[in-house]
């Protein structure tokens, strides 16, 4: 498929054994679809899937929509930034809406006393886990860290 060496598929299958039951033409088509969504070649998609196999479980259209929503909500410079976030937090590839993400960012900014939502957006872009872990869990961990360090919680945010 797309001029990718057979060895690359063998590497992928070796890393993701569950894919051996997927017909080669279906796997190839899925990889090509993801390549189009991510605007990379199939060889790069193989690297991404080996890094995050969950990418093959989601619908390409859903991932594409989530990338657009991440770009909108976090005001990202490129879809590559959204892809990086999805690789770090695969759950962002499904059901991410700009409205929900924006509300989450606003709630995090308020909870941690971050004055600027732009600053909170940048922190969320750098640490995508902030968008998927419950605010109470984050608040508890950061408050404990802040107390131990004698700092304000906003000073301990990633």
Backbone as JSON, one array per atom type, in Angstrom:
{
  "sequence": "XXXXXXXXXXXXXXXXXXXXXXXXXXXXXXXXXXXXXXXXXXXXXXXXXXXXXXXXXXXXXXXXXXXXXXXXXXXXXXXXXXXXXXXXXXXXXXXXXXXXXXXXXXXXXXXXXXXXXXXXXXXXXXXXXXXXXXXXXXXXXXXXXXXXXXXXXXXXXX",
  "N": [[0.84, -1.19, 0.0], [0.59, 2.16, -0.89], [3.35, 2.35, -1.47], [4.73, 1.51, 0.8], [7.09, -0.35, 2.56], [6.96, -3.88, 3.0], [8.1, -4.77, 5.34], [7.56, -2.8, 7.18], [4.86, -3.15, 7.71], [5.01, -5.61, 8.92], [6.43, -4.9, 11.21], [4.47, -3.3, 12.43], [2.41, -5.18, 12.85], [3.75, -6.86, 14.59], [3.96, -5.24, 16.83], [1.33, -4.69, 17.41], [-0.47, -7.05, 17.92], [-3.16, -7.8, 17.71], [-3.98, -6.92, 15.27], [-3.46, -8.83, 13.37], [-5.65, -10.29, 12.64], [-7.06, -8.65, 11.01], [-8.03, -8.1, 7.72], [-5.6, -7.61, 5.16], [-6.14, -5.71, 3.12], [-8.09, -4.13, 4.31], [-6.77, -3.12, 6.57], [-4.74, -1.69, 5.25], [-6.32, 0.21, 3.87], [-7.44, 1.57, 6.05], [-5.14, 2.68, 7.2], [-4.33, 4.35, 5.12], [-6.48, 6.12, 5.06], [-6.22, 7.34, 7.58], [-3.75, 8.54, 7.12], [-4.47, 10.5, 5.29], [-6.18, 12.05, 6.9], [-4.38, 12.95, 8.87], [-2.57, 14.24, 7.34], [-0.12, 13.16, 6.53], [2.33, 10.69, 5.41], [1.71, 7.15, 4.77], [3.67, 5.58, 5.97], [4.45, 7.2, 8.11], [2.06, 7.15, 9.53], [2.02, 4.51, 10.34], [4.08, 4.58, 12.23], [2.84, 6.29, 14.09], [0.6, 4.78, 14.83], [1.84, 2.58, 15.98], [2.82, 3.81, 18.19], [0.46, 4.68, 19.37], [-1.91, 2.62, 19.4], [-4.69, 2.82, 19.67], [-5.6, 4.62, 17.83], [-6.4, 3.3, 15.53], [-8.78, 2.23, 16.3], [-10.68, 4.18, 16.41], [-13.01, 6.05, 14.41], [-11.96, 7.54, 11.41], [-13.16, 9.92, 10.52], [-14.24, 10.87, 12.89], [-11.93, 11.32, 14.38], [-10.79, 13.32, 12.79], [-12.72, 15.35, 13.06], [-12.5, 15.79, 15.82], [-9.88, 16.74, 15.94], [-10.2, 19.17, 14.61], [-11.95, 20.43, 16.4], [-10.34, 20.58, 18.69], [-8.38, 22.32, 17.7], [-9.93, 24.62, 17.38], [-11.0, 25.15, 20.0], [-8.69, 25.36, 21.6], [-7.25, 27.12, 20.21], [-5.17, 26.36, 18.5], [-2.18, 26.35, 16.52], [-1.88, 24.58, 14.43], [-3.12, 21.55, 12.84], [-1.36, 19.56, 13.36], [-0.52, 20.07, 15.94], [-2.85, 19.41, 17.29], [-2.94, 16.69, 16.71], [-0.67, 15.81, 18.1], [-1.58, 16.2, 20.71], [-3.67, 14.34, 20.78], [-2.23, 11.99, 20.49], [-0.98, 11.94, 22.95], [-3.16, 11.86, 24.67], [-5.4, 9.77, 23.95], [-8.19, 9.64, 24.28], [-9.11, 12.1, 23.59], [-9.57, 11.96, 20.93], [-12.1, 11.25, 20.43], [-15.36, 12.4, 20.53], [-14.7, 15.08, 21.24], [-15.65, 18.33, 21.72], [-15.67, 21.74, 20.72], [-17.12, 23.47, 22.36], [-17.45, 22.01, 24.78], [-14.76, 21.61, 25.46], [-13.89, 24.27, 25.71], [-15.48, 25.09, 27.85], [-14.43, 23.42, 29.8], [-11.8, 24.38, 29.95], [-12.27, 26.98, 30.88], [-13.38, 26.36, 33.38], [-11.21, 25.09, 34.6], [-9.38, 27.21, 34.66], [-10.69, 28.95, 36.42], [-10.86, 27.32, 38.71], [-8.2, 27.07, 39.44], [-7.3, 29.61, 39.73], [-6.19, 30.93, 37.57], [-5.71, 33.7, 35.75], [-5.94, 34.3, 33.03], [-7.65, 32.92, 30.35], [-6.4, 32.29, 28.02], [-3.82, 31.65, 28.87], [-4.46, 29.36, 30.29], [-5.42, 27.77, 28.22], [-3.04, 27.39, 26.8], [-1.61, 25.93, 28.69], [-3.18, 23.64, 28.82], [-2.87, 22.72, 26.22], [-0.19, 22.05, 26.28], [-0.2, 20.1, 28.23], [-2.19, 17.75, 27.77], [-3.6, 16.0, 29.44], [-4.87, 17.51, 31.33], [-7.28, 18.07, 30.2], [-8.74, 15.76, 30.32], [-8.67, 14.44, 32.76], [-10.5, 14.46, 35.77], [-11.48, 17.63, 37.1], [-11.54, 17.81, 39.92], [-9.78, 15.79, 40.73], [-7.39, 16.71, 39.62], [-7.22, 19.18, 40.93], [-6.98, 18.33, 43.62], [-4.5, 16.96, 43.56], [-2.77, 19.02, 42.74], [-3.19, 20.93, 44.74], [-2.21, 19.56, 46.98], [0.47, 19.34, 46.23], [1.13, 22.07, 46.05], [0.8, 22.87, 48.69], [2.8, 21.38, 49.96], [4.99, 22.57, 48.79], [4.76, 25.15, 49.57], [3.47, 27.06, 47.98], [1.19, 28.84, 45.78], [-1.66, 27.23, 44.3], [-1.94, 27.88, 41.53], [0.65, 28.36, 40.79], [1.72, 25.9, 40.58], [0.7, 24.58, 38.46], [1.04, 22.66, 35.47]],
  "CA": [[0.0, 0.0, 0.0], [1.26, 3.47, -0.95], [4.79, 2.25, -1.51], [5.31, 1.21, 2.1], [7.75, -1.65, 2.56], [6.27, -4.94, 3.75], [8.71, -4.87, 6.67], [6.88, -1.83, 8.07], [3.62, -3.79, 8.15], [5.42, -6.66, 9.85], [6.72, -4.2, 12.47], [3.19, -2.9, 13.0], [1.73, -6.39, 13.34], [4.51, -7.33, 15.74], [3.66, -4.35, 17.95], [-0.12, -4.68, 17.65], [-0.82, -8.41, 17.48], [-4.58, -7.91, 17.4], [-4.21, -6.56, 13.87], [-3.24, -9.96, 12.45], [-6.95, -10.79, 12.18], [-7.64, -7.67, 10.09], [-7.57, -8.34, 6.34], [-4.56, -6.66, 4.73], [-6.69, -4.57, 2.36], [-8.81, -3.27, 5.27], [-5.74, -2.42, 7.33], [-4.13, -0.72, 4.35], [-7.27, 1.3, 3.63], [-7.53, 2.37, 7.29], [-3.9, 3.46, 7.34], [-4.37, 5.42, 4.11], [-7.46, 7.11, 5.5], [-5.59, 8.11, 8.66], [-2.71, 9.37, 6.51], [-5.15, 11.67, 4.73], [-6.66, 12.87, 8.02], [-3.24, 13.55, 9.57], [-1.76, 14.91, 6.34], [1.21, 12.55, 6.54], [2.32, 9.49, 4.58], [1.31, 5.92, 5.46], [4.78, 5.16, 6.81], [4.35, 7.98, 9.35], [0.89, 6.65, 10.26], [2.43, 3.27, 11.0], [4.8, 5.0, 13.44], [1.86, 6.83, 15.03], [-0.24, 3.68, 15.33], [2.66, 1.78, 16.89], [2.89, 4.63, 19.4], [-0.88, 4.77, 19.96], [-2.78, 1.72, 18.63], [-6.1, 3.21, 19.76], [-5.97, 5.41, 16.65], [-7.1, 2.45, 14.56], [-10.09, 1.86, 16.82], [-11.61, 5.3, 16.21], [-13.34, 6.38, 13.03], [-11.13, 8.63, 10.9], [-13.96, 11.15, 10.5], [-14.35, 11.32, 14.28], [-10.63, 11.88, 14.74], [-10.64, 14.59, 12.06], [-13.58, 16.34, 13.71], [-11.91, 16.11, 17.12], [-8.71, 17.59, 15.69], [-10.71, 20.51, 14.31], [-12.5, 20.98, 17.64], [-9.19, 20.95, 19.53], [-7.79, 23.53, 17.12], [-10.82, 25.75, 17.66], [-11.11, 25.43, 21.44], [-7.4, 25.72, 22.18], [-6.64, 28.08, 19.29], [-3.89, 25.78, 18.1], [-1.65, 26.85, 15.26], [-1.99, 23.6, 13.34], [-3.69, 20.24, 13.15], [-0.26, 18.75, 13.91], [-0.58, 20.27, 17.39], [-3.99, 18.61, 17.76], [-2.52, 15.29, 16.61], [0.24, 15.57, 19.22], [-2.41, 16.08, 21.91], [-4.4, 13.07, 20.69], [-1.27, 10.92, 20.76], [-0.75, 11.93, 24.4], [-4.43, 11.55, 25.33], [-6.24, 9.24, 22.87], [-9.62, 9.88, 24.48], [-9.45, 13.36, 22.93], [-9.9, 11.67, 19.53], [-13.51, 10.88, 20.37], [-16.33, 13.26, 21.2], [-14.21, 16.38, 21.7], [-16.33, 19.46, 21.09], [-15.08, 23.02, 21.11], [-17.89, 24.03, 23.48], [-17.11, 21.28, 26.0], [-13.37, 21.89, 25.77], [-13.82, 25.65, 26.18], [-16.05, 25.11, 29.2], [-13.45, 22.76, 30.67], [-10.68, 25.31, 30.11], [-12.75, 28.06, 31.76], [-13.53, 25.8, 34.73], [-9.86, 24.88, 35.13], [-8.81, 28.53, 34.96], [-11.34, 29.43, 37.63], [-10.5, 26.45, 39.83], [-6.81, 27.24, 39.83], [-6.97, 31.02, 39.85], [-5.43, 31.41, 36.42], [-6.46, 34.88, 35.3], [-6.12, 34.33, 31.59], [-8.03, 31.66, 29.71], [-5.35, 32.01, 27.03], [-2.76, 30.95, 29.58], [-4.97, 28.02, 30.61], [-5.44, 27.04, 26.95], [-1.66, 27.0, 26.51], [-1.25, 24.86, 29.63], [-3.9, 22.42, 28.39], [-2.24, 22.24, 24.99], [1.08, 21.44, 26.66], [-0.49, 18.94, 29.09], [-3.56, 17.37, 27.42], [-4.27, 15.29, 30.53], [-5.72, 18.47, 32.02], [-8.6, 18.07, 29.56], [-9.45, 14.49, 30.46], [-8.74, 14.05, 34.17], [-11.51, 15.3, 36.42], [-10.92, 18.81, 37.78], [-11.33, 17.55, 41.35], [-8.56, 15.0, 40.85], [-6.28, 17.63, 39.34], [-7.17, 20.17, 42.02], [-6.45, 17.66, 44.81], [-3.07, 16.71, 43.38], [-2.03, 20.29, 42.69], [-3.28, 21.54, 46.07], [-1.27, 18.86, 47.85], [1.81, 19.75, 45.82], [1.3, 23.47, 46.41], [0.96, 22.93, 50.14], [4.14, 20.86, 50.27], [6.0, 23.49, 48.28], [4.52, 26.49, 50.1], [3.13, 27.93, 46.85], [-0.21, 28.9, 45.37], [-1.95, 26.19, 43.3], [-1.7, 28.34, 40.15], [2.09, 28.31, 40.54], [2.1, 24.49, 40.43], [0.11, 24.0, 37.25], [2.04, 22.36, 34.44]],
  "C": [[0.87, 1.24, 0.0], [2.77, 3.4, -0.89], [5.47, 1.98, -0.18], [5.88, -0.2, 2.07], [6.99, -2.64, 3.44], [6.82, -5.07, 5.16], [8.03, -3.94, 7.67], [5.56, -2.43, 8.58], [3.92, -4.9, 9.15], [5.74, -6.04, 11.21], [5.42, -3.83, 13.18], [2.47, -4.1, 13.6], [2.43, -6.97, 14.56], [4.24, -6.52, 16.99], [2.2, -4.42, 18.36], [-0.68, -6.01, 17.15], [-2.28, -8.58, 17.12], [-4.89, -7.6, 15.95], [-4.02, -7.72, 12.91], [-4.56, -10.51, 11.92], [-7.64, -9.82, 11.21], [-7.12, -7.95, 8.69], [-6.62, -7.22, 5.89], [-5.13, -5.46, 4.0], [-7.46, -3.62, 3.27], [-7.81, -2.46, 6.09], [-5.08, -1.34, 6.48], [-5.04, 0.47, 4.1], [-7.4, 2.19, 4.87], [-6.3, 3.24, 7.48], [-3.87, 4.61, 6.34], [-5.35, 6.52, 4.5], [-6.88, 7.98, 6.61], [-4.49, 9.02, 8.12], [-3.32, 10.64, 5.93], [-5.62, 12.62, 5.83], [-5.5, 13.63, 8.68], [-2.33, 14.34, 8.65], [-0.29, 14.47, 6.42], [1.18, 11.33, 5.62], [2.0, 8.26, 5.44], [2.42, 5.43, 6.38], [4.75, 5.91, 8.15], [3.16, 7.52, 10.18], [1.24, 5.36, 10.98], [3.19, 3.6, 12.29], [3.82, 5.49, 14.5], [1.01, 5.73, 15.65], [0.56, 2.78, 16.27], [2.8, 2.5, 18.24], [1.55, 4.62, 20.13], [-1.86, 3.93, 19.14], [-4.26, 2.1, 18.66], [-6.55, 4.04, 18.56], [-6.73, 4.58, 15.63], [-8.5, 2.08, 15.02], [-11.13, 2.96, 16.57], [-11.86, 5.51, 14.72], [-12.52, 7.6, 12.6], [-11.9, 9.95, 10.89], [-14.11, 11.74, 11.9], [-13.05, 11.95, 14.73], [-10.44, 13.23, 14.06], [-11.48, 15.68, 12.7], [-13.01, 16.76, 15.06], [-10.68, 17.0, 16.97], [-9.15, 19.02, 15.41], [-11.24, 21.19, 15.57], [-11.38, 21.39, 18.6], [-8.54, 22.23, 19.02], [-8.62, 24.77, 17.45], [-10.79, 26.12, 19.13], [-9.8, 25.92, 22.04], [-6.64, 26.74, 21.33], [-5.24, 27.63, 18.88], [-3.47, 26.31, 16.74], [-1.85, 25.88, 14.1], [-2.66, 22.32, 13.82], [-2.62, 19.3, 13.69], [-0.22, 18.88, 15.43], [-1.72, 19.45, 17.99], [-3.64, 17.12, 17.73], [-1.6, 14.93, 17.77], [-0.56, 15.38, 20.51], [-3.16, 14.75, 21.93], [-3.47, 11.89, 20.96], [-1.0, 10.81, 22.26], [-1.99, 11.5, 25.16], [-5.42, 11.06, 24.28], [-7.73, 9.49, 23.06], [-10.06, 11.21, 23.86], [-9.83, 13.15, 21.46], [-11.38, 11.38, 19.34], [-14.33, 11.9, 21.15], [-15.76, 14.55, 21.79], [-14.99, 17.46, 20.96], [-15.72, 20.74, 21.59], [-15.8, 23.6, 22.32], [-17.52, 23.35, 24.79], [-15.67, 21.57, 26.42], [-13.21, 23.31, 26.31], [-14.37, 25.78, 27.59], [-15.08, 24.49, 30.19], [-12.28, 23.7, 30.96], [-11.08, 26.45, 31.05], [-12.87, 27.57, 33.2], [-12.16, 25.58, 35.37], [-9.22, 26.21, 35.51], [-9.39, 29.08, 36.25], [-10.89, 28.63, 38.85], [-9.08, 26.71, 40.33], [-6.36, 28.7, 39.87], [-6.08, 31.53, 38.74], [-6.26, 32.52, 35.78], [-6.81, 34.85, 33.82], [-6.53, 32.96, 31.06], [-7.03, 31.29, 28.62], [-4.19, 31.25, 27.65], [-3.2, 29.52, 29.89], [-5.04, 27.17, 29.35], [-4.04, 26.52, 26.63], [-1.22, 25.86, 27.43], [-1.93, 23.55, 29.24], [-3.29, 21.85, 27.12], [-0.92, 21.53, 25.3], [0.89, 20.16, 27.46], [-1.93, 18.5, 28.84], [-4.31, 16.6, 28.51], [-5.18, 16.22, 31.32], [-7.14, 18.46, 31.46], [-9.39, 16.8, 29.79], [-9.55, 13.98, 31.9], [-9.71, 14.99, 34.86], [-10.84, 16.47, 37.15], [-10.66, 18.57, 39.27], [-10.06, 16.75, 41.6], [-7.34, 15.89, 40.65], [-6.11, 18.61, 40.5], [-6.56, 19.54, 43.28], [-4.95, 17.45, 44.71], [-2.26, 18.0, 43.41], [-2.07, 21.0, 44.04], [-2.3, 20.89, 47.03], [0.17, 19.26, 47.52], [2.09, 21.18, 46.25], [1.55, 23.61, 47.91], [2.35, 22.46, 50.54], [5.24, 21.84, 49.87], [5.84, 24.9, 48.83], [4.2, 27.5, 49.01], [1.63, 27.95, 46.64], [-0.45, 27.8, 44.33], [-1.66, 26.63, 41.86], [-0.22, 28.31, 39.79], [2.56, 26.88, 40.27], [1.49, 23.84, 39.21], [1.19, 23.74, 36.23], [2.04, 23.4, 33.35]]
}
